[in-house]
Amino acid sequence: MKDKMKRITVFFTENQKLYKWEWVLLALLIFLPFVSCFYGDTNVIVLYENHFWGAIFQGDGILSYYDYVYDQVQNGLGIYATYDFPMYLILGVWGLPLWIFWGSKGEVPTMFFKARLYGKCVYLIPLAITVFLVYKICRELKMSKERAMWGAFLYESSMMVYVAICLNGQTDIIGMVFILLGLWAYIKDERIKFLVFFSLAVPFKQYALFLFVPLLVLREKKIWNIILNAIGSLSVLIVSNLLFDPLSPGIERKKIFELEIFNRLMANRLPLLDGSVPTPVVLLLAVCVFCFLKEVRDEEERKRYAVFIPLLTMGCMFISFESSSYWYLHLAPYLSIMLVYNTKRTRHNLLFETVAMICLTLANYASRPWAFEVYAYCGMLLEKLFGNYNALETPFYLENFCQKIGITKYCGAFFSTYVVLLMSIIFINRPSQIRSEEDAGFPMRGYAYLRMFANAAVAYIPGLLYLYNVYLAGKV
């Protein structure tokens, strides 16, 4: 018995190697909510995948995509196409089997479990690629293979991955591939690749631009070069928009949605001048000015700033406006890298990050329950295995759960905890405070396991509520 306990202690405190079965365990923890939840946005995205081929074979060709989707919405199917076209290009390529087996026969793919599951699996390849890129970035930062592997593991097991991919099933992970490719190129000082990858990332969601500009002015001090590179980062977006008639009904709806998002981004204001100063703009400009004035002394310092500036920028963004729950995924890679990069603060970073993201998720459960509700589990794996709760007249929803245990009442406190802890992480990981040592003597596995299971437990709450409703229905 003593020998067994000793081996277990050594495993959790001294052995830093990650084993294949641990990756399998993590994959299983992610798999269950991924195949069990089908949020309304995911439903729409699967329809986008199918509509791509509908526009080609039933519409007026690929350039009629936005108007084709507009017509489908008028017929009561899905919502308007609001992304820039490169997103639909990737979704469409993935959606070919949906069209072959369902769409071409006049069937709606989202009515079938297999089609739903296949359509949602479009996120798995980008997730795997981003996990690999986090590992490669850690290696580029001169971390050992073991420590870099832990960085990738912490990224994949983060609360934000559960929320954005498993529960909300949103597309942010696709653009994240190009952002991390651009960051990897930046760390390696490959300037052309840095520009190319970020120009590809910008059309997927404009958070890439908010990262590109600070990183650019940190390295480049000549005004004309900054302007030319900034224009270059918008090149793919500009070209893709020029392909479509700006006055067509589908594009008009896209513009309306973009204006709504812009107004949402600008909603929070500082009490300066006439009280109309947008908080996110002030913070982002402050980061850009700081980067422009900063003179990086050597390669080591440049690499530290290459990790810190994305964390600072996304941190400023996601404390300054009302974000959708899945947008916080844009924090995940930089937090995860910092967890293993700054070995001086690993214990504090793990504690603060875990508590902050769990508080954020619980607050989102209370303030945006429709994005996680139990009815999103209907028609998916849990229903296939355990049945439905249709016999209940009044199901016990996530909203009721949050009200009953006090999450709704203290929602503001949860958000406040997230903000304070995120700001604390940024503060204690300033480049001057980063210490990267291989023999830090920190028992990573034990803390990583606690974090992994804590995140999974919170992510499983809506699914467990679905099973509770099935149990109640069986009593009727």
Short mmCIF file of C-alpha atoms in Angstrom, two decimals:
data_model
loop_
_atom_site.label_atom_id
_atom_site.label_comp_id
_atom_site.label_asym_id
_atom_site.label_seq_id
_atom_site.Cartn_x
_atom_site.Cartn_y
_atom_site.Cartn_z
CA MET A 1 0.00 0.00 0.00
CA LYS A 2 2.80 2.41 0.86
CA ASP A 3 4.47 1.67 -2.48
CA LYS A 4 1.23 2.41 -4.33
CA MET A 5 0.75 5.66 -2.47
CA LYS A 6 4.34 6.62 -3.19
CA ARG A 7 3.89 5.92 -6.91
CA ILE A 8 0.71 7.99 -6.97
CA THR A 9 2.44 10.84 -5.15
CA VAL A 10 5.37 10.74 -7.58
CA PHE A 11 2.96 10.64 -10.52
CA PHE A 12 1.18 13.79 -9.42
CA THR A 13 4.10 15.75 -8.01
CA GLU A 14 7.28 14.76 -9.85
CA ASN A 15 6.43 13.08 -13.15
CA GLN A 16 5.85 15.89 -15.68
CA LYS A 17 5.35 13.73 -18.76
CA LEU A 18 1.88 13.73 -20.34
CA TYR A 19 0.65 10.30 -21.43
CA LYS A 20 -1.61 9.43 -24.38
CA TRP A 21 -4.33 8.11 -22.09
CA GLU A 22 -4.56 11.52 -20.43
CA TRP A 23 -5.30 13.09 -23.80
CA VAL A 24 -7.91 10.38 -24.36
CA LEU A 25 -9.47 11.17 -20.97
CA LEU A 26 -9.66 14.86 -21.87
CA ALA A 27 -11.14 13.99 -25.28
CA LEU A 28 -13.85 11.94 -23.59
CA LEU A 29 -14.68 14.77 -21.19
CA ILE A 30 -15.06 17.12 -24.16
CA PHE A 31 -16.87 14.53 -26.30
CA LEU A 32 -19.95 14.15 -24.09
CA PRO A 33 -21.16 17.79 -24.11
CA PHE A 34 -20.02 18.17 -27.72
CA VAL A 35 -22.31 15.40 -28.99
CA SER A 36 -25.11 16.20 -26.53
CA CYS A 37 -25.68 19.93 -27.08
CA PHE A 38 -26.97 21.62 -30.24
CA TYR A 39 -27.49 25.32 -29.54
CA GLY A 40 -29.54 27.45 -31.92
CA ASP A 41 -26.45 29.15 -33.38
CA THR A 42 -24.99 25.74 -34.22
CA ASN A 43 -28.24 24.89 -35.98
CA VAL A 44 -27.87 28.00 -38.13
CA ILE A 45 -24.21 27.26 -38.90
CA VAL A 46 -25.04 23.74 -40.09
CA LEU A 47 -27.66 25.29 -42.37
CA TYR A 48 -25.00 27.68 -43.68
CA GLU A 49 -22.88 24.65 -44.60
CA ASN A 50 -25.76 23.18 -46.57
CA HIS A 51 -26.85 26.50 -48.15
CA PHE A 52 -23.40 26.94 -49.69
CA TRP A 53 -24.13 24.12 -52.14
CA GLY A 54 -27.75 25.15 -52.47
CA ALA A 55 -26.56 28.52 -53.78
CA ILE A 56 -24.36 26.76 -56.34
CA PHE A 57 -26.85 24.16 -57.59
CA GLN A 58 -30.20 25.83 -56.95
CA GLY A 59 -29.33 29.51 -56.83
CA ASP A 60 -27.39 31.74 -59.22
CA GLY A 61 -23.96 30.43 -58.28
CA ILE A 62 -21.51 30.88 -55.45
CA LEU A 63 -21.67 34.69 -55.62
CA SER A 64 -25.41 34.52 -54.94
CA TYR A 65 -24.79 32.98 -51.53
CA TYR A 66 -25.98 35.89 -49.37
CA ASP A 67 -29.16 36.37 -51.42
CA TYR A 68 -29.80 32.63 -51.50
CA VAL A 69 -29.63 32.50 -47.69
CA TYR A 70 -31.84 35.61 -47.57
CA ASP A 71 -34.48 33.78 -49.64
CA GLN A 72 -34.23 30.72 -47.39
CA VAL A 73 -34.86 32.90 -44.34
CA GLN A 74 -37.92 34.40 -46.03
CA ASN A 75 -39.16 30.82 -46.34
CA GLY A 76 -38.62 30.28 -42.60
CA LEU A 77 -35.28 28.44 -42.66
CA GLY A 78 -32.33 29.74 -40.58
CA ILE A 79 -31.16 33.33 -40.21
CA TYR A 80 -29.42 35.77 -42.54
CA ALA A 81 -25.78 35.27 -43.56
CA THR A 82 -23.76 37.77 -41.50
CA TYR A 83 -20.15 36.53 -41.69
CA ASP A 84 -17.65 37.57 -44.32
CA PHE A 85 -17.39 35.15 -47.21
CA PRO A 86 -14.14 33.28 -46.28
CA MET A 87 -16.02 31.83 -43.30
CA TYR A 88 -18.73 30.46 -45.58
CA LEU A 89 -16.13 29.08 -47.94
CA ILE A 90 -14.71 26.85 -45.19
CA LEU A 91 -18.15 25.95 -43.84
CA GLY A 92 -19.31 25.13 -47.35
CA VAL A 93 -16.41 22.82 -48.15
CA TRP A 94 -17.11 20.92 -44.94
CA GLY A 95 -20.84 20.85 -45.70
CA LEU A 96 -20.64 18.97 -49.01
CA PRO A 97 -21.79 15.62 -47.47
CA LEU A 98 -24.75 17.45 -45.90
CA TRP A 99 -25.83 18.55 -49.35
CA ILE A 100 -25.23 15.15 -50.95
CA PHE A 101 -27.16 13.11 -48.38
CA TRP A 102 -29.85 15.56 -47.29
CA GLY A 103 -29.93 18.99 -48.94
CA SER A 104 -30.04 17.77 -52.56
CA LYS A 105 -33.07 15.62 -51.64
CA GLY A 106 -35.00 18.58 -50.26
CA GLU A 107 -34.44 17.56 -46.64
CA VAL A 108 -33.31 19.92 -43.88
CA PRO A 109 -30.07 18.48 -42.44
CA THR A 110 -30.65 19.85 -38.94
CA MET A 111 -33.63 17.53 -38.55
CA PHE A 112 -31.30 14.52 -38.41
CA PHE A 113 -28.94 13.55 -35.59
CA LYS A 114 -26.16 12.31 -37.89
CA ALA A 115 -26.27 15.48 -39.99
CA ARG A 116 -26.22 17.67 -36.87
CA LEU A 117 -23.25 15.82 -35.47
CA TYR A 118 -21.31 15.90 -38.74
CA GLY A 119 -22.03 19.60 -39.25
CA LYS A 120 -20.86 20.47 -35.74
CA CYS A 121 -17.66 18.45 -36.24
CA VAL A 122 -16.37 21.27 -38.46
CA TYR A 123 -14.86 22.65 -35.23
CA LEU A 124 -12.80 19.59 -34.33
CA ILE A 125 -10.07 20.01 -36.94
CA PRO A 126 -9.48 23.71 -36.08
CA LEU A 127 -9.46 22.76 -32.39
CA ALA A 128 -6.79 20.12 -33.00
CA ILE A 129 -4.75 22.56 -35.09
CA THR A 130 -4.92 25.29 -32.44
CA VAL A 131 -3.86 22.80 -29.75
CA PHE A 132 -0.85 21.95 -31.91
CA LEU A 133 -0.08 25.63 -32.52
CA VAL A 134 -0.18 26.42 -28.80
CA TYR A 135 2.38 23.64 -28.37
CA LYS A 136 4.56 25.04 -31.19
CA ILE A 137 4.39 28.57 -29.79
CA CYS A 138 5.46 27.27 -26.38
CA ARG A 139 8.37 25.47 -28.01
CA GLU A 140 9.33 28.66 -29.84
CA LEU A 141 9.42 30.35 -26.44
CA LYS A 142 12.18 27.87 -25.49
CA MET A 143 10.03 25.68 -23.27
CA SER A 144 10.78 21.97 -22.93
CA LYS A 145 8.57 19.47 -24.76
CA GLU A 146 6.92 18.47 -21.48
CA ARG A 147 6.07 22.04 -20.47
CA ALA A 148 4.88 22.92 -23.98
CA MET A 149 2.65 19.84 -23.96
CA TRP A 150 1.11 20.99 -20.68
CA GLY A 151 0.43 24.36 -22.27
CA ALA A 152 -1.50 22.65 -25.07
CA PHE A 153 -3.32 20.44 -22.56
CA LEU A 154 -4.35 23.42 -20.44
CA TYR A 155 -5.64 25.17 -23.55
CA GLU A 156 -7.78 22.23 -24.66
CA SER A 157 -9.17 21.71 -21.15
CA SER A 158 -9.98 25.40 -20.63
CA MET A 159 -13.47 26.51 -19.66
CA MET A 160 -13.64 28.63 -22.79
CA VAL A 161 -13.18 25.63 -25.07
CA TYR A 162 -16.07 23.84 -23.36
CA VAL A 163 -18.31 26.87 -23.73
CA ALA A 164 -17.43 28.05 -27.25
CA ILE A 165 -17.12 24.66 -28.95
CA CYS A 166 -19.07 22.09 -26.93
CA LEU A 167 -22.01 24.15 -25.63
CA ASN A 168 -22.42 27.19 -27.89
CA GLY A 169 -20.90 25.48 -30.94
CA GLN A 170 -19.70 28.73 -32.52
CA THR A 171 -17.20 29.46 -35.31
CA ASP A 172 -14.53 31.51 -33.49
CA ILE A 173 -12.20 28.52 -33.37
CA ILE A 174 -11.85 28.58 -37.18
CA GLY A 175 -10.34 32.06 -37.31
CA MET A 176 -8.21 31.22 -34.27
CA VAL A 177 -6.12 28.94 -36.50
CA PHE A 178 -4.90 31.88 -38.59
CA ILE A 179 -4.43 34.13 -35.55
CA LEU A 180 -2.13 31.60 -33.88
CA LEU A 181 -0.28 30.97 -37.14
CA GLY A 182 0.29 34.73 -37.31
CA LEU A 183 1.45 34.89 -33.70
CA TRP A 184 3.81 31.95 -34.25
CA ALA A 185 5.28 33.76 -37.27
CA TYR A 186 5.60 36.97 -35.22
CA ILE A 187 7.55 35.19 -32.49
CA LYS A 188 9.85 33.70 -35.14
CA ASP A 189 10.22 37.22 -36.64
CA GLU A 190 8.80 36.11 -40.01
CA ARG A 191 7.22 39.40 -41.02
CA ILE A 192 5.62 38.40 -44.32
CA LYS A 193 3.97 35.33 -42.81
CA PHE A 194 2.80 37.44 -39.88
CA LEU A 195 1.02 39.81 -42.27
CA VAL A 196 -0.37 37.04 -44.51
CA PHE A 197 -1.83 34.96 -41.70
CA PHE A 198 -3.44 37.92 -39.99
CA SER A 199 -4.89 39.12 -43.29
CA LEU A 200 -6.48 35.68 -43.56
CA ALA A 201 -7.68 35.84 -39.93
CA VAL A 202 -9.37 39.26 -40.10
CA PRO A 203 -12.34 38.17 -42.31
CA PHE A 204 -13.31 35.48 -39.82
CA LYS A 205 -13.82 37.93 -36.97
CA GLN A 206 -12.28 41.32 -36.45
CA TYR A 207 -10.69 40.42 -33.11
CA ALA A 208 -7.69 39.47 -35.24
CA LEU A 209 -7.29 43.12 -36.25
CA PHE A 210 -7.33 44.18 -32.59
CA LEU A 211 -4.34 41.88 -32.06
CA PHE A 212 -2.52 42.69 -35.27
CA VAL A 213 -2.23 46.45 -34.81
CA PRO A 214 -0.64 46.44 -31.30
CA LEU A 215 1.81 43.70 -32.31
CA LEU A 216 2.64 45.62 -35.48
CA VAL A 217 3.39 48.93 -33.74
CA LEU A 218 5.40 47.13 -31.09
CA ARG A 219 7.82 46.09 -33.84
CA GLU A 220 7.36 48.79 -36.51
CA LYS A 221 7.89 52.49 -35.71
CA LYS A 222 7.76 54.02 -39.20
CA ILE A 223 4.33 55.54 -39.79
CA TRP A 224 4.12 54.68 -43.50
CA ASN A 225 5.08 51.07 -42.84
CA ILE A 226 2.42 50.86 -40.14
CA ILE A 227 -0.22 52.25 -42.52
CA LEU A 228 0.77 49.93 -45.38
CA ASN A 229 0.79 46.86 -43.13
CA ALA A 230 -2.56 47.80 -41.62
CA ILE A 231 -4.06 48.10 -45.10
CA GLY A 232 -2.44 44.79 -46.01
CA SER A 233 -4.11 43.11 -43.05
CA LEU A 234 -7.48 44.19 -44.47
CA SER A 235 -6.73 43.07 -48.04
CA VAL A 236 -8.52 39.70 -47.96
CA LEU A 237 -11.53 41.27 -46.25
CA ILE A 238 -11.71 44.06 -48.84
CA VAL A 239 -11.36 41.72 -51.82
CA SER A 240 -13.97 39.28 -50.49
CA ASN A 241 -16.45 42.12 -49.95
CA LEU A 242 -15.90 43.49 -53.44
CA LEU A 243 -17.15 40.20 -54.90
CA PHE A 244 -20.73 40.92 -53.85
CA ASP A 245 -23.31 43.54 -54.83
CA PRO A 246 -23.41 45.98 -51.88
CA LEU A 247 -27.08 46.76 -52.59
CA SER A 248 -28.37 43.18 -52.69
CA PRO A 249 -30.89 42.17 -49.98
CA GLY A 250 -28.53 39.61 -48.42
CA ILE A 251 -25.64 42.09 -48.15
CA GLU A 252 -27.97 44.77 -46.77
CA ARG A 253 -28.94 42.39 -43.95
CA LYS A 254 -25.27 41.65 -43.32
CA LYS A 255 -24.55 45.39 -42.98
CA ILE A 256 -27.39 45.80 -40.49
CA PHE A 257 -25.97 43.00 -38.34
CA GLU A 258 -22.44 44.48 -38.50
CA LEU A 259 -23.83 47.83 -37.34
CA GLU A 260 -25.58 46.11 -34.42
CA ILE A 261 -22.33 44.44 -33.35
CA PHE A 262 -20.43 47.73 -33.71
CA ASN A 263 -22.99 49.55 -31.55
CA ARG A 264 -22.78 46.78 -28.99
CA LEU A 265 -19.01 47.14 -28.92
CA MET A 266 -19.31 50.89 -28.44
CA ALA A 267 -22.12 50.76 -25.83
CA ASN A 268 -20.02 51.11 -22.66
CA ARG A 269 -18.85 54.71 -22.27
CA LEU A 270 -16.44 56.57 -20.02
CA PRO A 271 -17.59 59.77 -18.25
CA LEU A 272 -15.19 61.93 -20.27
CA LEU A 273 -15.90 64.97 -22.48
CA ASP A 274 -19.60 64.67 -23.33
CA GLY A 275 -19.84 61.15 -21.89
CA SER A 276 -19.71 59.45 -25.29
CA VAL A 277 -16.17 58.05 -25.18
CA PRO A 278 -16.33 54.27 -25.90
CA THR A 279 -14.43 52.27 -23.28
CA PRO A 280 -13.06 49.55 -25.63
CA VAL A 281 -11.67 52.16 -28.02
CA VAL A 282 -9.89 54.03 -25.23
CA LEU A 283 -8.32 50.83 -23.89
CA LEU A 284 -7.26 49.55 -27.31
CA LEU A 285 -5.75 52.89 -28.28
CA ALA A 286 -3.90 53.02 -24.97
CA VAL A 287 -2.41 49.58 -25.70
CA CYS A 288 -1.39 50.71 -29.20
CA VAL A 289 0.26 53.90 -27.88
CA PHE A 290 2.10 51.88 -25.25
CA CYS A 291 3.36 49.44 -27.90
CA PHE A 292 4.41 52.26 -30.23
CA LEU A 293 6.43 53.94 -27.49
CA LYS A 294 7.98 50.70 -26.26
CA GLU A 295 11.50 49.95 -27.53
CA VAL A 296 12.11 46.22 -27.32
CA ARG A 297 15.72 45.58 -26.40
CA ASP A 298 16.39 42.00 -27.44
CA GLU A 299 14.84 38.79 -28.77
CA GLU A 300 13.94 37.47 -25.32
CA GLU A 301 12.01 40.61 -24.45
CA ARG A 302 10.29 40.58 -27.85
CA LYS A 303 9.03 37.06 -27.19
CA ARG A 304 7.73 38.03 -23.77
CA TYR A 305 5.80 40.91 -25.25
CA ALA A 306 4.52 38.69 -28.08
CA VAL A 307 2.63 36.67 -25.45
CA PHE A 308 1.77 39.51 -23.09
CA ILE A 309 0.33 41.97 -25.64
CA PRO A 310 -2.36 39.56 -26.98
CA LEU A 311 -3.31 38.75 -23.38
CA LEU A 312 -3.44 42.46 -22.50
CA THR A 313 -5.40 43.37 -25.63
CA MET A 314 -8.01 40.64 -25.33
CA GLY A 315 -8.21 41.29 -21.61
CA CYS A 316 -9.02 44.95 -22.27
CA MET A 317 -11.63 43.92 -24.82
CA PHE A 318 -13.40 41.40 -22.66
CA ILE A 319 -13.78 43.56 -19.59
CA SER A 320 -15.02 46.63 -21.49
CA PHE A 321 -18.21 45.56 -23.28
CA GLU A 322 -21.02 43.01 -23.15
CA SER A 323 -19.56 40.00 -24.89
CA SER A 324 -21.28 36.86 -26.13
CA SER A 325 -20.28 33.83 -24.07
CA TYR A 326 -18.36 32.17 -26.92
CA TRP A 327 -16.22 35.22 -27.78
CA TYR A 328 -14.16 34.67 -24.62
CA LEU A 329 -12.47 31.85 -26.52
CA HIS A 330 -10.16 34.58 -27.84
CA LEU A 331 -8.60 34.75 -24.37
CA ALA A 332 -7.91 31.02 -24.10
CA PRO A 333 -4.63 30.52 -26.01
CA TYR A 334 -2.79 33.44 -24.41
CA LEU A 335 -3.93 32.55 -20.90
CA SER A 336 -2.92 28.92 -21.42
CA ILE A 337 0.51 29.84 -22.77
CA MET A 338 1.11 32.21 -19.87
CA LEU A 339 0.13 29.49 -17.37
CA VAL A 340 3.22 27.51 -18.36
CA TYR A 341 5.46 30.37 -19.56
CA ASN A 342 5.76 32.36 -16.35
CA THR A 343 6.88 29.61 -13.97
CA LYS A 344 7.34 32.20 -11.23
CA ARG A 345 3.56 32.67 -11.10
CA THR A 346 2.19 29.31 -12.28
CA ARG A 347 0.34 28.57 -9.04
CA HIS A 348 -1.32 32.00 -8.92
CA ASN A 349 -2.07 31.95 -12.64
CA LEU A 350 -3.77 28.55 -12.46
CA LEU A 351 -5.83 29.55 -9.45
CA PHE A 352 -6.88 32.93 -10.83
CA GLU A 353 -7.61 31.64 -14.34
CA THR A 354 -9.67 28.69 -13.13
CA VAL A 355 -11.77 30.71 -10.69
CA ALA A 356 -12.17 33.63 -13.14
CA MET A 357 -13.44 31.49 -16.01
CA ILE A 358 -15.74 29.42 -13.85
CA CYS A 359 -17.22 32.62 -12.37
CA LEU A 360 -17.61 34.04 -15.87
CA THR A 361 -19.38 30.90 -17.08
CA LEU A 362 -21.74 30.77 -14.10
CA ALA A 363 -22.55 34.46 -14.64
CA ASN A 364 -23.26 33.71 -18.31
CA TYR A 365 -25.52 30.82 -17.27
CA ALA A 366 -27.56 33.33 -15.24
CA SER A 367 -27.48 36.31 -17.62
CA ARG A 368 -27.70 34.40 -20.93
CA PRO A 369 -29.49 31.13 -20.02
CA TRP A 370 -30.98 30.73 -23.50
CA ALA A 371 -27.46 30.05 -24.83
CA PHE A 372 -27.12 26.96 -22.60
CA GLU A 373 -30.69 25.82 -21.94
CA VAL A 374 -31.71 22.20 -21.62
CA TYR A 375 -33.78 22.27 -24.81
CA ALA A 376 -30.50 22.50 -26.75
CA TYR A 377 -29.96 18.86 -25.73
CA CYS A 378 -33.12 17.67 -27.47
CA GLY A 379 -32.45 15.50 -30.51
CA MET A 380 -28.85 14.81 -29.51
CA LEU A 381 -26.99 11.99 -27.73
CA LEU A 382 -28.59 12.27 -24.30
CA GLU A 383 -32.06 12.05 -25.81
CA LYS A 384 -31.00 9.05 -27.86
CA LEU A 385 -29.74 7.30 -24.74
CA PHE A 386 -32.20 8.39 -22.04
CA GLY A 387 -35.28 9.78 -23.79
CA ASN A 388 -36.91 13.22 -23.58
CA TYR A 389 -38.86 15.25 -21.05
CA ASN A 390 -41.88 16.01 -23.27
CA ALA A 391 -44.27 14.72 -20.58
CA LEU A 392 -43.37 17.66 -18.34
CA GLU A 393 -45.67 20.65 -18.53
CA THR A 394 -43.11 22.95 -16.84
CA PRO A 395 -39.50 21.71 -17.22
CA PHE A 396 -36.88 22.76 -14.71
CA TYR A 397 -34.71 25.01 -16.88
CA LEU A 398 -31.19 26.31 -16.34
CA GLU A 399 -32.73 29.71 -15.66
CA ASN A 400 -34.74 28.20 -12.79
CA PHE A 401 -31.62 26.45 -11.48
CA CYS A 402 -29.62 29.69 -11.45
CA GLN A 403 -32.40 31.49 -9.62
CA LYS A 404 -32.85 28.70 -7.10
CA ILE A 405 -29.21 28.43 -5.99
CA GLY A 406 -28.51 32.19 -6.08
CA ILE A 407 -26.35 32.54 -9.19
CA THR A 408 -28.82 35.00 -10.71
CA LYS A 409 -28.94 37.06 -7.52
CA TYR A 410 -25.15 37.31 -7.31
CA CYS A 411 -24.49 37.46 -11.05
CA GLY A 412 -22.81 40.85 -10.70
CA ALA A 413 -20.46 39.47 -8.07
CA PHE A 414 -19.45 36.62 -10.39
CA PHE A 415 -18.71 39.06 -13.22
CA SER A 416 -16.77 41.28 -10.82
CA THR A 417 -14.66 38.33 -9.68
CA TYR A 418 -13.86 37.52 -13.29
CA VAL A 419 -12.82 41.11 -14.04
CA VAL A 420 -10.61 41.46 -10.95
CA LEU A 421 -8.89 38.11 -11.44
CA LEU A 422 -8.30 38.68 -15.14
CA MET A 423 -6.77 42.09 -14.39
CA SER A 424 -4.65 40.42 -11.69
CA ILE A 425 -3.38 37.84 -14.19
CA ILE A 426 -2.38 40.59 -16.60
CA PHE A 427 -0.66 42.57 -13.85
CA ILE A 428 1.41 39.74 -12.37
CA ASN A 429 2.49 38.58 -15.84
CA ARG A 430 4.00 41.83 -17.03
CA PRO A 431 7.01 41.08 -19.26
CA SER A 432 9.43 42.32 -16.61
CA GLN A 433 7.96 39.78 -14.17
CA ILE A 434 8.06 36.73 -16.43
CA ARG A 435 10.48 34.03 -15.37
CA SER A 436 10.67 30.91 -17.50
CA GLU A 437 12.52 28.08 -15.76
CA GLU A 438 12.46 24.36 -16.48
CA ASP A 439 13.23 23.19 -12.95
CA ALA A 440 10.60 25.23 -11.16
CA GLY A 441 9.54 22.21 -9.09
CA PHE A 442 5.82 22.87 -9.62
CA PRO A 443 3.46 19.82 -9.50
CA MET A 444 1.62 20.69 -12.73
CA ARG A 445 -0.34 17.46 -13.08
CA GLY A 446 -2.24 17.78 -9.81
CA TYR A 447 -3.31 21.37 -10.49
CA ALA A 448 -4.11 20.62 -14.15
CA TYR A 449 -6.36 17.73 -13.12
CA LEU A 450 -8.22 19.84 -10.57
CA ARG A 451 -8.74 22.52 -13.20
CA MET A 452 -9.79 20.01 -15.87
CA PHE A 453 -12.42 18.33 -13.70
CA ALA A 454 -13.67 21.62 -12.23
CA ASN A 455 -14.18 23.03 -15.72
CA ALA A 456 -15.88 19.83 -16.89
CA ALA A 457 -18.20 19.85 -13.86
CA VAL A 458 -19.41 23.38 -14.64
CA ALA A 459 -19.78 22.58 -18.35
CA TYR A 460 -21.86 19.49 -17.50
CA ILE A 461 -24.46 21.41 -15.47
CA PRO A 462 -26.93 21.99 -18.38
CA GLY A 463 -26.65 18.35 -19.47
CA LEU A 464 -27.26 17.12 -15.94
CA LEU A 465 -30.33 19.36 -15.76
CA TYR A 466 -31.57 17.77 -18.98
CA LEU A 467 -31.22 14.32 -17.36
CA TYR A 468 -32.99 15.62 -14.25
CA ASN A 469 -35.92 16.71 -16.42
CA VAL A 470 -35.98 13.28 -18.07
CA TYR A 471 -36.10 11.75 -14.58
CA LEU A 472 -38.99 14.03 -13.60
CA ALA A 473 -40.83 13.17 -16.82
CA GLY A 474 -40.53 9.49 -15.93
CA LYS A 475 -42.37 10.22 -12.69
CA VAL A 476 -45.37 11.75 -14.49
#
